[in-house]
Amino acid sequence: MSTTVTLSGVEKSYGHTRAVDGVDLFAERGVTGLLGPNGAGKTTLMRMLATVLAPDAGHLRLLGDDPREPGGRLSIRRRLGYVPQEPGYHRNFTAFEFVDYVAILKEMTDRRARHDEVRRVLGLVGLTEVSGKKIKALSGGMRRRVALAQALLGHPELLILDEPTAGLDPEQRLRFREVVSAVTTDATVVLATHQTEDVSALCQRVVVMHEGSVRYDGSTRGLADGARGRVWLAADRHPSARLSWRTGDGRHRNIGEAPPGAELVEPTIEDGYLLLVGEGARRDAA
Amino acid sequence: MSEMWHADPGDIARYTTDTIDATRAVSIEAHLVTCARCREQVAGVADRTRLDAAWVEIVDTVESPRPTVVEWVLRRMGVRADTARLLAATPSLQASWLMAVIVALGFATLAAQSGTERGLAVFLIVAPLLPVAGVAAAFGRELDPTWEITAAAPGGGFRLLLVRASAVFATTLAVAAIACLALPTLSWTTAAWVLPALALTLASLALSTFTSPERASVAVAVTWVVAVLASAQETRDLLSAFGSSGQLALAIVAFVSAVLVAQRRDSFEIRSRL
């Protein structure tokens, strides 16, 4: 497997706030999940991976090139697909026109070939039927799919997806997972999210960020295993629990240092994640 | 009632291979609309590959983006279709922005029509600021909803900035030049805003390599107004900033700014702050 994304000691500050604090990271073919609560530094990191933002310190190497070098940056951008956290649209464009516009920005100059490619990516995300509709008339979920479609133009080798499932209903999320699964045989995907379900469903590897730094980097199974022996069910919230919530069957799921004799349960990725980021994630969920 | 006629099989074969003359082709096409039997014959002998190609052509024509007014004008001027599309999406080339420019220039022209030095000064101060605002809007994050997708695209960097900035500058210059014709007198003074427009736009671009385009344009606009008023106060001549020494100073500003933009062009490609 080839490493297509390598970050070492990457830092980024806004004023006195350190958004990304000495991050070391690598990603290779397949889907790498980037989990973290709001304000963890995920979007700043994703912008750096998308060559939109320069780091203050540290080194990035994407698809074998250095984004600081003009030639390297151009080479990366030609092989990159990017869905920003808040993708903007020219609302008077139709879905087809918008994706066609981005295709022009991606240097697809041959009109016929470009239009064929636009039709292909709109088909991939299931928007063929509404390709002639104005973006302002599309639902939020459909707009998200338009954003994903533009990122898939030209079969990118590196796909940077920042919260792509925000606002999608369960069926649309399933569709999104199908699309991402289909492209990952040839591409490296970095998926930033705070949806642990997306990570469970898609990612071979997961990186948990909190307050600008990496708190976990490993397999999704390993993240869940980190909570083994620390998740138990009880009638009430236990005083030693760091986090606790009432589940559908009326019992409390407690996470923390389990008391002797506790009814331990199989941990999930979410349990492992919550143990790592604790209060930050709880605020997010609220 | 007339008996239904049917197309000659030879004509149908020639029609499907596009070897028939135009008059007969039109006649057969009209007949096919009403005759199921002849349609079946055509379907039986038509080349599937040709039909598929024709269908793709039809779909592409139907789905192809309709050119906007701006795009249509640009294409008439010889601009390539894909470049025209990129330009048509420029916020400061939208109809609403151009209307705002026309309204601003309209008020400035009205002031100038008073025939007083003060009125002319208003026009000369306002006219150079319009391209500054337009160019900032052309690539600023606040007005371009797709700035982030654009920034990550290979065609979205400095080259796009130059193309958009040139188009906005030329458009605003053209509108201002037309407004000049409505001024009470036409002399060198009425054109004294052209060099300031270029200098301020370049200064704003140069400053944008350090801060956001919106902040840069505001800083340049404020500096410009203060400098003109300070010069007027100093010399007791409202138009002194537009005289030969003022123009020379602005030419230097334009040159230095252009050099700075060229040297720091990388900051338009990848941002160090947002």
Coordinates of C-alpha atoms in Angstrom, one line a residue:
Chain A
M1 CA 0.0 0.0 0.0
S2 CA 1.3 3.5 -0.8
T3 CA 1.2 6.4 1.6
T4 CA -0.4 9.3 -0.1
V5 CA -0.8 11.7 2.8
T6 CA 2.0 12.4 5.3
L7 CA 1.9 15.2 7.8
S8 CA 4.7 15.8 10.3
G9 CA 4.6 18.4 13.1
V10 CA 1.9 20.4 11.4
E11 CA 0.8 23.5 13.3
K12 CA -1.8 26.3 12.6
S13 CA -2.9 29.1 14.8
Y14 CA -5.5 31.8 14.5
G15 CA -4.4 34.7 16.7
H16 CA -3.7 33.2 20.1
T17 CA -5.7 30.0 19.4
R18 CA -3.7 27.0 18.3
A19 CA -6.1 25.2 16.0
V20 CA -3.7 22.4 14.9
D21 CA -0.9 21.6 17.3
G22 CA 1.9 19.5 16.0
V23 CA -0.1 16.9 14.1
D24 CA 1.7 13.8 12.7
L25 CA -0.5 11.8 10.4
F26 CA -0.4 9.5 7.4
A27 CA -3.1 8.1 5.2
E28 CA -3.0 5.5 2.5
R29 CA -5.4 4.0 -0.1
G30 CA -8.8 3.4 1.6
V31 CA -10.8 5.5 4.0
T32 CA -9.2 7.2 6.9
G33 CA -11.7 8.7 9.4
L34 CA -10.9 11.9 11.2
L35 CA -13.2 12.1 14.3
G36 CA -13.4 14.9 16.7
P37 CA -15.8 17.3 18.3
N38 CA -16.4 20.8 17.0
G39 CA -13.4 23.0 17.4
A40 CA -11.0 20.0 17.4
G41 CA -9.1 21.4 14.4
K42 CA -10.5 18.9 11.9
T43 CA -11.6 21.6 9.3
T44 CA -8.3 23.4 9.6
L45 CA -6.5 20.2 9.0
M46 CA -8.8 19.3 6.0
R47 CA -8.2 22.7 4.5
M48 CA -4.5 22.1 4.6
L49 CA -4.9 18.7 3.0
A50 CA -7.0 20.4 0.3
T51 CA -4.1 22.8 -0.3
V52 CA -6.4 25.8 0.5
L53 CA -4.6 26.7 3.7
A54 CA -0.8 26.8 4.4
P55 CA 0.5 25.4 7.8
D56 CA 2.4 27.8 10.0
A57 CA 4.9 25.0 10.7
G58 CA 5.6 21.4 9.8
H59 CA 5.5 19.4 6.6
L60 CA 2.9 18.0 4.4
R61 CA 3.4 15.6 1.5
L62 CA 0.3 14.8 -0.6
L63 CA 0.4 12.3 -3.4
G64 CA 4.2 12.5 -3.4
D65 CA 4.3 16.3 -3.8
D66 CA 4.9 19.2 -1.5
P67 CA 1.9 21.7 -1.6
R68 CA 4.3 24.6 -0.7
E69 CA 5.9 24.2 -4.1
P70 CA 3.9 25.8 -7.0
G71 CA 4.5 22.8 -9.3
G72 CA 3.8 20.3 -6.6
R73 CA 0.6 22.1 -5.6
L74 CA -0.7 22.1 -9.1
S75 CA 0.0 18.4 -9.5
I76 CA -1.8 17.7 -6.2
R77 CA -4.8 19.8 -7.2
R78 CA -5.1 18.0 -10.5
R79 CA -5.6 14.7 -8.6
L80 CA -7.6 16.0 -5.7
G81 CA -11.4 16.1 -4.9
Y82 CA -12.6 18.3 -2.1
V83 CA -15.9 18.7 -0.3
P84 CA -15.6 21.6 2.2
Q85 CA -17.5 21.7 5.4
E86 CA -19.7 24.4 4.1
P87 CA -19.7 24.1 0.3
G88 CA -21.0 27.2 -1.3
Y89 CA -23.0 27.2 -4.6
H90 CA -24.0 29.6 -7.2
R91 CA -27.6 29.2 -6.4
N92 CA -28.9 30.2 -9.8
F93 CA -26.9 27.4 -11.5
T94 CA -28.5 24.1 -12.1
A95 CA -26.8 21.1 -10.6
F96 CA -25.4 20.3 -14.0
E97 CA -24.2 23.8 -14.6
F98 CA -22.5 23.9 -11.2
V99 CA -20.7 20.7 -11.6
D100 CA -19.8 21.7 -15.1
Y101 CA -18.4 25.0 -13.7
V102 CA -16.2 23.1 -11.3
A103 CA -15.1 20.8 -14.2
I104 CA -13.9 23.9 -16.0
L105 CA -11.9 24.9 -12.9
K106 CA -10.5 21.4 -13.0
E107 CA -9.1 22.1 -16.5
M108 CA -11.5 19.9 -18.4
T109 CA -11.5 22.0 -21.6
D110 CA -13.1 19.5 -24.1
R111 CA -16.8 20.3 -23.9
R112 CA -18.1 17.0 -24.9
A113 CA -15.8 15.0 -22.6
R114 CA -16.5 17.4 -19.8
H115 CA -20.3 17.0 -20.1
D116 CA -19.9 13.2 -20.2
E117 CA -17.9 13.4 -17.0
V118 CA -20.5 15.7 -15.4
R119 CA -23.2 13.3 -16.2
R120 CA -21.2 10.4 -14.8
V121 CA -20.6 12.0 -11.4
L122 CA -24.2 13.2 -11.1
G123 CA -25.3 9.7 -11.9
L124 CA -22.9 8.3 -9.2
V125 CA -24.6 10.4 -6.5
G126 CA -28.1 9.7 -7.9
L127 CA -28.9 13.2 -9.2
T128 CA -29.4 12.5 -12.9
E129 CA -33.1 13.1 -12.6
V130 CA -32.7 16.6 -11.1
S131 CA -29.5 17.7 -13.0
G132 CA -31.5 20.4 -14.7
K133 CA -33.0 21.8 -11.5
K134 CA -31.6 25.0 -10.0
I135 CA -29.5 24.4 -6.9
K136 CA -31.7 26.8 -4.9
A137 CA -34.7 24.5 -5.6
L138 CA -32.8 21.4 -4.3
S139 CA -33.1 20.0 -0.7
G140 CA -30.1 20.3 1.7
G141 CA -29.3 16.6 1.2
M142 CA -29.3 17.0 -2.6
R143 CA -27.0 20.0 -2.4
R144 CA -24.6 17.9 -0.3
R145 CA -24.7 15.3 -3.1
V146 CA -24.0 18.0 -5.7
A147 CA -20.9 18.9 -3.6
L148 CA -19.9 15.3 -3.5
A149 CA -20.4 15.0 -7.3
Q150 CA -18.0 17.9 -8.1
A151 CA -15.4 16.3 -5.8
L152 CA -15.6 13.0 -7.8
L153 CA -14.8 14.8 -11.2
G154 CA -11.8 13.3 -12.9
H155 CA -11.4 10.2 -10.7
P156 CA -9.4 11.9 -8.0
E157 CA -6.6 9.9 -6.3
L158 CA -7.1 11.9 -3.1
L159 CA -10.6 12.7 -1.8
I160 CA -10.9 15.1 1.2
L161 CA -14.4 15.1 2.6
D162 CA -15.2 17.4 5.4
E163 CA -18.5 16.5 7.2
P164 CA -20.0 15.3 4.0
T165 CA -22.9 13.5 5.7
A166 CA -24.1 16.5 7.7
G167 CA -27.8 17.1 7.0
L168 CA -28.3 13.8 5.1
D169 CA -31.1 11.5 6.0
P170 CA -30.4 7.8 6.7
E171 CA -31.1 6.7 3.1
Q172 CA -28.9 9.5 1.7
R173 CA -26.1 8.5 4.1
L174 CA -26.3 4.9 2.9
R175 CA -26.1 6.1 -0.7
F176 CA -23.1 8.3 0.3
R177 CA -21.4 5.2 1.8
E178 CA -22.0 3.2 -1.4
V179 CA -20.4 6.0 -3.5
V180 CA -17.4 6.4 -1.2
S181 CA -16.9 2.6 -1.0
A182 CA -17.0 2.4 -4.8
V183 CA -14.3 5.0 -5.3
T184 CA -11.9 3.8 -2.6
T185 CA -10.6 0.9 -4.5
D186 CA -8.4 3.5 -6.4
A187 CA -8.3 6.5 -4.1
T188 CA -7.2 7.7 -0.7
V189 CA -10.1 9.2 1.2
V190 CA -9.8 11.3 4.3
L191 CA -13.2 11.7 5.9
A192 CA -13.7 14.2 8.7
T193 CA -16.9 13.7 10.7
H194 CA -18.3 13.5 14.2
Q195 CA -20.6 10.7 13.2
T196 CA -19.1 7.5 14.6
E197 CA -21.6 5.5 12.5
D198 CA -19.9 6.7 9.3
V199 CA -16.5 5.8 10.7
S200 CA -17.7 2.3 11.6
A201 CA -19.3 1.8 8.2
L202 CA -16.5 3.1 6.0
C203 CA -13.1 3.5 7.7
Q204 CA -10.2 1.1 8.0
R205 CA -8.3 3.6 10.1
V206 CA -9.5 6.3 12.4
V207 CA -7.7 9.4 13.9
V208 CA -9.3 11.1 16.8
M209 CA -8.5 14.8 17.2
H210 CA -9.2 16.9 20.2
E211 CA -8.1 20.5 20.9
G212 CA -5.8 20.5 17.9
S213 CA -3.9 17.4 18.6
V214 CA -4.2 13.7 17.7
R215 CA -5.5 11.6 20.6
Y216 CA -5.8 8.3 18.8
D217 CA -4.5 6.9 15.6
G218 CA -5.2 3.3 14.7
S219 CA -7.8 0.8 13.7
T220 CA -11.5 1.3 14.3
R221 CA -11.6 -1.9 16.2
G222 CA -8.7 -0.6 18.4
L223 CA -10.7 2.5 19.2
A224 CA -13.6 0.4 20.5
D225 CA -11.2 -1.9 22.3
G226 CA -9.9 1.2 24.2
A227 CA -13.2 1.2 26.1
R228 CA -13.2 -2.5 26.8
G229 CA -14.0 -3.1 30.5
R230 CA -15.1 0.5 30.9
V231 CA -18.7 0.3 29.5
W232 CA -21.5 -1.1 31.6
L233 CA -25.2 -1.1 32.0
A234 CA -26.9 -0.2 35.2
A235 CA -30.3 0.9 36.4
D236 CA -29.0 4.4 37.1
R237 CA -26.2 6.7 36.3
H238 CA -23.2 5.5 38.3
P239 CA -21.2 8.1 40.3
S240 CA -17.9 6.8 38.8
A241 CA -19.1 7.1 35.3
R242 CA -17.5 9.9 33.2
L243 CA -20.5 9.8 30.8
S244 CA -23.8 8.2 31.2
W245 CA -27.1 8.2 29.3
R246 CA -30.4 6.5 29.4
T247 CA -30.9 3.9 26.6
G248 CA -34.1 2.9 24.9
D249 CA -34.7 0.0 27.3
G250 CA -34.7 2.4 30.2
R251 CA -31.2 1.4 31.6
H252 CA -28.2 3.6 31.8
R253 CA -25.1 3.1 29.7
N254 CA -22.2 4.2 31.8
I255 CA -18.7 4.9 30.5
G256 CA -15.7 5.3 32.9
E257 CA -14.1 3.2 35.6
A258 CA -16.4 0.3 36.0
P259 CA -17.2 -0.7 39.6
P260 CA -16.6 -4.3 40.7
G261 CA -19.4 -6.6 39.5
A262 CA -20.6 -4.2 36.9
E263 CA -22.6 -5.6 33.9
L264 CA -19.9 -5.0 31.3
V265 CA -21.0 -4.8 27.7
E266 CA -19.2 -5.0 24.3
P267 CA -17.8 -1.5 23.6
T268 CA -18.5 0.4 20.4
I269 CA -16.4 2.9 18.5
E270 CA -18.6 5.6 20.0
D271 CA -17.7 4.4 23.5
G272 CA -14.0 4.6 22.7
Y273 CA -14.4 8.0 21.1
L274 CA -16.3 9.4 24.1
L275 CA -13.8 8.1 26.5
L276 CA -11.1 10.0 24.6
V277 CA -12.7 13.3 24.1
G278 CA -15.2 13.2 27.0
E279 CA -16.9 16.5 27.7
G280 CA -16.1 17.9 24.2
A281 CA -18.1 15.2 22.5
R282 CA -20.9 15.5 25.0
R283 CA -21.2 19.2 24.3
D284 CA -21.2 18.4 20.6
A285 CA -24.0 15.8 20.9
A286 CA -26.1 18.3 22.9
Chain B
M1 CA -60.2 10.7 -48.0
S2 CA -56.7 10.3 -49.5
E3 CA -55.0 6.9 -49.2
M4 CA -52.0 6.7 -46.9
W5 CA -48.7 6.6 -48.9
H6 CA -45.5 5.0 -47.7
A7 CA -41.9 6.0 -48.3
D8 CA -39.9 4.2 -50.9
P9 CA -37.6 1.6 -49.2
G10 CA -34.6 2.9 -51.2
D11 CA -35.3 6.4 -49.9
I12 CA -35.6 5.0 -46.3
A13 CA -32.2 3.3 -46.7
R14 CA -30.6 6.5 -48.1
Y15 CA -32.3 8.5 -45.3
T16 CA -30.8 6.3 -42.6
T17 CA -27.3 6.5 -44.0
D18 CA -27.6 10.3 -44.6
T19 CA -27.1 10.0 -48.3
I20 CA -30.5 11.4 -49.4
D21 CA -31.0 15.0 -50.6
A22 CA -32.3 17.5 -48.2
T23 CA -35.7 18.0 -49.8
R24 CA -36.5 14.3 -49.7
A25 CA -35.1 14.0 -46.1
V26 CA -37.5 16.7 -44.9
S27 CA -40.4 15.0 -46.7
I28 CA -39.6 11.7 -45.1
E29 CA -39.2 13.2 -41.7
A30 CA -42.6 14.8 -41.9
H31 CA -44.1 11.5 -43.1
L32 CA -42.5 9.5 -40.3
V33 CA -44.3 11.6 -37.7
T34 CA -47.6 10.1 -38.8
C35 CA -46.7 6.7 -40.3
A36 CA -45.9 3.9 -37.8
R37 CA -45.2 1.4 -40.6
C38 CA -42.4 3.6 -42.1
R39 CA -41.0 4.3 -38.6
E40 CA -40.7 0.6 -38.1
Q41 CA -38.9 0.3 -41.5
V42 CA -36.5 3.0 -40.4
A43 CA -35.9 1.3 -37.1
G44 CA -35.2 -1.9 -38.9
V45 CA -32.4 -0.6 -41.1
A46 CA -31.0 2.3 -39.0
D47 CA -27.4 2.0 -37.8
R48 CA -27.6 1.7 -34.0
T49 CA -24.2 3.4 -33.4
R50 CA -25.3 6.4 -35.4
L51 CA -28.6 6.6 -33.6
D52 CA -26.9 6.5 -30.2
A53 CA -24.4 9.2 -31.3
A54 CA -27.3 11.4 -32.4
W55 CA -29.1 10.8 -29.1
V56 CA -26.0 11.7 -27.1
E57 CA -25.8 14.9 -29.2
I58 CA -29.5 15.7 -28.4
V59 CA -29.1 15.1 -24.7
D60 CA -25.9 17.2 -24.6
T61 CA -27.6 20.0 -26.4
V62 CA -30.6 19.9 -24.0
E63 CA -28.5 19.7 -20.9
S64 CA -25.8 22.1 -21.8
P65 CA -25.7 25.2 -19.6
R66 CA -27.6 28.1 -21.1
P67 CA -25.3 31.1 -21.5
T68 CA -26.1 34.0 -19.2
V69 CA -26.2 37.5 -20.7
V70 CA -22.6 38.2 -19.5
E71 CA -21.4 34.9 -21.0
W72 CA -23.2 35.7 -24.3
V73 CA -21.5 39.1 -24.5
L74 CA -18.1 37.7 -23.6
R75 CA -18.4 35.0 -26.3
R76 CA -19.5 37.6 -28.8
M77 CA -16.2 39.4 -27.9
G78 CA -14.3 36.3 -28.8
V79 CA -13.7 34.9 -25.2
R80 CA -13.5 31.1 -25.1
A81 CA -16.7 29.4 -23.9
D82 CA -15.1 27.9 -20.7
T83 CA -13.4 31.2 -19.8
A84 CA -16.7 33.1 -20.4
R85 CA -18.4 30.7 -18.0
L86 CA -15.8 31.3 -15.3
L87 CA -16.1 35.0 -15.8
A88 CA -19.9 34.9 -15.7
A89 CA -19.8 33.4 -12.2
T90 CA -17.7 36.4 -11.0
P91 CA -19.7 38.1 -8.3
S92 CA -18.8 41.6 -9.5
L93 CA -19.8 40.8 -13.1
Q94 CA -23.4 39.9 -12.0
A95 CA -26.2 42.3 -13.1
S96 CA -26.8 43.3 -9.5
W97 CA -23.3 44.5 -9.0
L98 CA -23.1 46.3 -12.3
M99 CA -26.4 48.0 -11.4
A100 CA -24.8 49.2 -8.2
V101 CA -21.8 50.5 -10.1
I102 CA -24.1 52.4 -12.5
V103 CA -26.1 53.9 -9.6
A104 CA -22.9 55.0 -7.8
L105 CA -21.5 56.5 -11.0
G106 CA -24.9 58.1 -11.7
F107 CA -24.8 60.0 -8.4
A108 CA -21.2 61.0 -8.9
T109 CA -22.1 62.2 -12.4
L110 CA -25.0 64.2 -11.1
A111 CA -22.7 65.9 -8.6
A112 CA -20.3 66.7 -11.4
Q113 CA -23.0 68.1 -13.5
S114 CA -23.3 71.0 -11.0
G115 CA -20.3 72.4 -12.9
T116 CA -18.5 73.1 -9.7
E117 CA -15.0 72.0 -8.8
R118 CA -16.5 70.2 -5.8
G119 CA -18.9 68.2 -8.0
L120 CA -16.1 67.1 -10.3
A121 CA -13.9 66.1 -7.3
V122 CA -16.7 63.8 -6.1
F123 CA -16.7 62.1 -9.5
L124 CA -12.9 61.8 -9.6
I125 CA -12.8 60.4 -6.1
V126 CA -15.6 57.9 -6.6
A127 CA -14.8 56.5 -10.1
P128 CA -11.4 54.9 -9.2
L129 CA -12.9 53.2 -6.1
L130 CA -15.4 51.2 -8.1
P131 CA -12.9 48.8 -9.8
V132 CA -11.2 48.5 -6.4
A133 CA -14.5 47.2 -4.9
G134 CA -15.2 45.1 -7.9
V135 CA -11.9 43.3 -8.0
A136 CA -12.1 42.6 -4.2
A137 CA -15.5 41.1 -4.7
A138 CA -14.2 39.0 -7.6
F139 CA -12.1 36.8 -5.4
G140 CA -13.0 37.7 -1.8
R141 CA -14.3 34.9 0.4
E142 CA -17.4 36.9 1.5
L143 CA -19.0 37.3 -1.9
D144 CA -17.8 34.2 -3.8
P145 CA -19.8 31.3 -2.4
T146 CA -17.6 28.7 -4.1
W147 CA -14.3 30.2 -3.0
E148 CA -13.1 27.1 -1.1
I149 CA -13.9 24.7 -3.9
T150 CA -12.3 27.2 -6.4
A151 CA -9.2 27.5 -4.2
A152 CA -8.6 23.7 -4.3
A153 CA -9.0 23.5 -8.0
P154 CA -6.0 23.6 -10.4
G155 CA -7.6 26.4 -12.4
G156 CA -8.6 28.5 -9.4
G157 CA -5.5 30.3 -8.4
F158 CA -3.6 33.3 -9.6
R159 CA -4.5 32.9 -13.2
L160 CA -8.2 33.0 -12.4
L161 CA -7.7 36.0 -10.2
L162 CA -5.9 37.8 -13.1
V163 CA -8.6 36.9 -15.6
R164 CA -11.4 38.0 -13.3
A165 CA -9.7 41.1 -12.1
S166 CA -9.0 42.2 -15.7
A167 CA -12.6 41.6 -16.8
V168 CA -14.0 43.5 -13.8
F169 CA -11.5 46.3 -14.2
A170 CA -12.3 46.7 -17.9
T171 CA -16.0 46.5 -17.4
T172 CA -16.0 49.1 -14.7
L173 CA -13.6 51.3 -16.7
A174 CA -16.0 51.1 -19.6
V175 CA -19.0 52.1 -17.5
A176 CA -17.1 55.0 -16.0
A177 CA -15.9 56.1 -19.4
I178 CA -19.5 56.3 -20.6
A179 CA -20.4 58.3 -17.5
C180 CA -17.6 60.7 -18.4
L181 CA -19.6 61.6 -21.5
A182 CA -22.3 63.0 -19.3
L183 CA -19.9 65.4 -17.5
P184 CA -20.4 69.2 -18.4
T185 CA -17.0 69.6 -19.9
L186 CA -14.6 67.1 -21.5
S187 CA -11.0 67.9 -20.7
W188 CA -7.9 66.1 -19.4
T189 CA -9.3 66.5 -15.9
T190 CA -12.4 64.3 -16.7
A191 CA -10.0 61.4 -17.5
A192 CA -7.8 62.1 -14.4
W193 CA -9.5 59.1 -12.6
V194 CA -8.1 56.4 -15.0
L195 CA -4.6 56.2 -13.5
P196 CA -5.9 56.4 -9.9
A197 CA -8.3 53.5 -10.8
L198 CA -5.4 51.4 -12.0
A199 CA -3.1 52.3 -9.1
L200 CA -5.7 51.8 -6.4
T201 CA -6.8 48.4 -7.9
L202 CA -3.2 47.2 -8.0
A203 CA -2.5 48.6 -4.5
S204 CA -5.6 46.7 -3.2
L205 CA -4.4 43.5 -4.9
A206 CA -0.9 44.0 -3.4
L207 CA -2.4 44.5 0.1
S208 CA -4.6 41.4 -0.4
T209 CA -1.4 39.3 -0.3
F210 CA -1.2 40.3 3.4
T211 CA -4.9 40.5 4.4
S212 CA -8.3 39.6 3.1
P213 CA -9.3 41.3 -0.2
E214 CA -12.3 43.0 1.6
R215 CA -10.1 44.6 4.2
A216 CA -7.5 45.5 1.7
S217 CA -10.0 47.3 -0.5
V218 CA -11.5 49.2 2.5
A219 CA -8.0 50.3 3.6
V220 CA -7.1 51.5 0.1
A221 CA -10.4 53.3 -0.2
V222 CA -10.0 55.1 3.1
T223 CA -6.4 56.0 2.3
W224 CA -7.4 57.3 -1.1
V225 CA -10.1 59.6 0.2
V226 CA -7.9 60.9 3.1
A227 CA -5.0 61.5 0.8
V228 CA -7.1 63.5 -1.7
L229 CA -8.7 65.6 1.0
A230 CA -5.3 66.2 2.7
S231 CA -3.8 67.3 -0.6
A232 CA -6.8 69.6 -1.2
Q233 CA -6.4 71.1 2.3
E234 CA -2.7 71.5 1.8
T235 CA -2.9 73.2 -1.5
R236 CA -6.3 74.8 -1.2
D237 CA -7.1 73.1 -4.5
L238 CA -9.7 70.4 -4.5
L239 CA -8.3 68.8 -7.6
S240 CA -4.6 69.0 -6.7
A241 CA -4.3 65.2 -6.2
F242 CA -5.3 64.7 -9.8
G243 CA -2.6 67.1 -11.2
S244 CA 0.7 66.0 -12.7
S245 CA 2.5 65.3 -9.5
G246 CA -0.4 63.3 -8.1
Q247 CA -0.6 61.3 -11.3
L248 CA 3.2 60.6 -11.1
A249 CA 2.8 59.4 -7.5
L250 CA 0.0 57.1 -8.5
A251 CA 2.0 55.8 -11.4
I252 CA 4.7 54.8 -8.9
V253 CA 2.1 53.2 -6.6
A254 CA 0.8 51.2 -9.6
F255 CA 4.3 50.1 -10.6
V256 CA 5.4 49.1 -7.0
S257 CA 2.0 47.4 -6.4
A258 CA 2.3 45.4 -9.7
V259 CA 5.8 44.2 -8.7
L260 CA 4.6 43.2 -5.2
V261 CA 1.6 41.3 -6.7
A262 CA 3.9 39.4 -9.0
Q263 CA 6.4 38.6 -6.2
R264 CA 3.8 37.5 -3.8
R265 CA 1.5 35.8 -6.2
D266 CA 1.8 32.6 -4.3
S267 CA -0.3 34.0 -1.5
F268 CA -3.3 34.0 -3.9
E269 CA -2.7 30.3 -4.5
I270 CA -2.6 29.1 -0.9
R271 CA -3.8 31.2 1.9
S272 CA -1.9 31.6 5.1
R273 CA -5.0 32.9 6.9
L274 CA -8.7 32.9 6.3

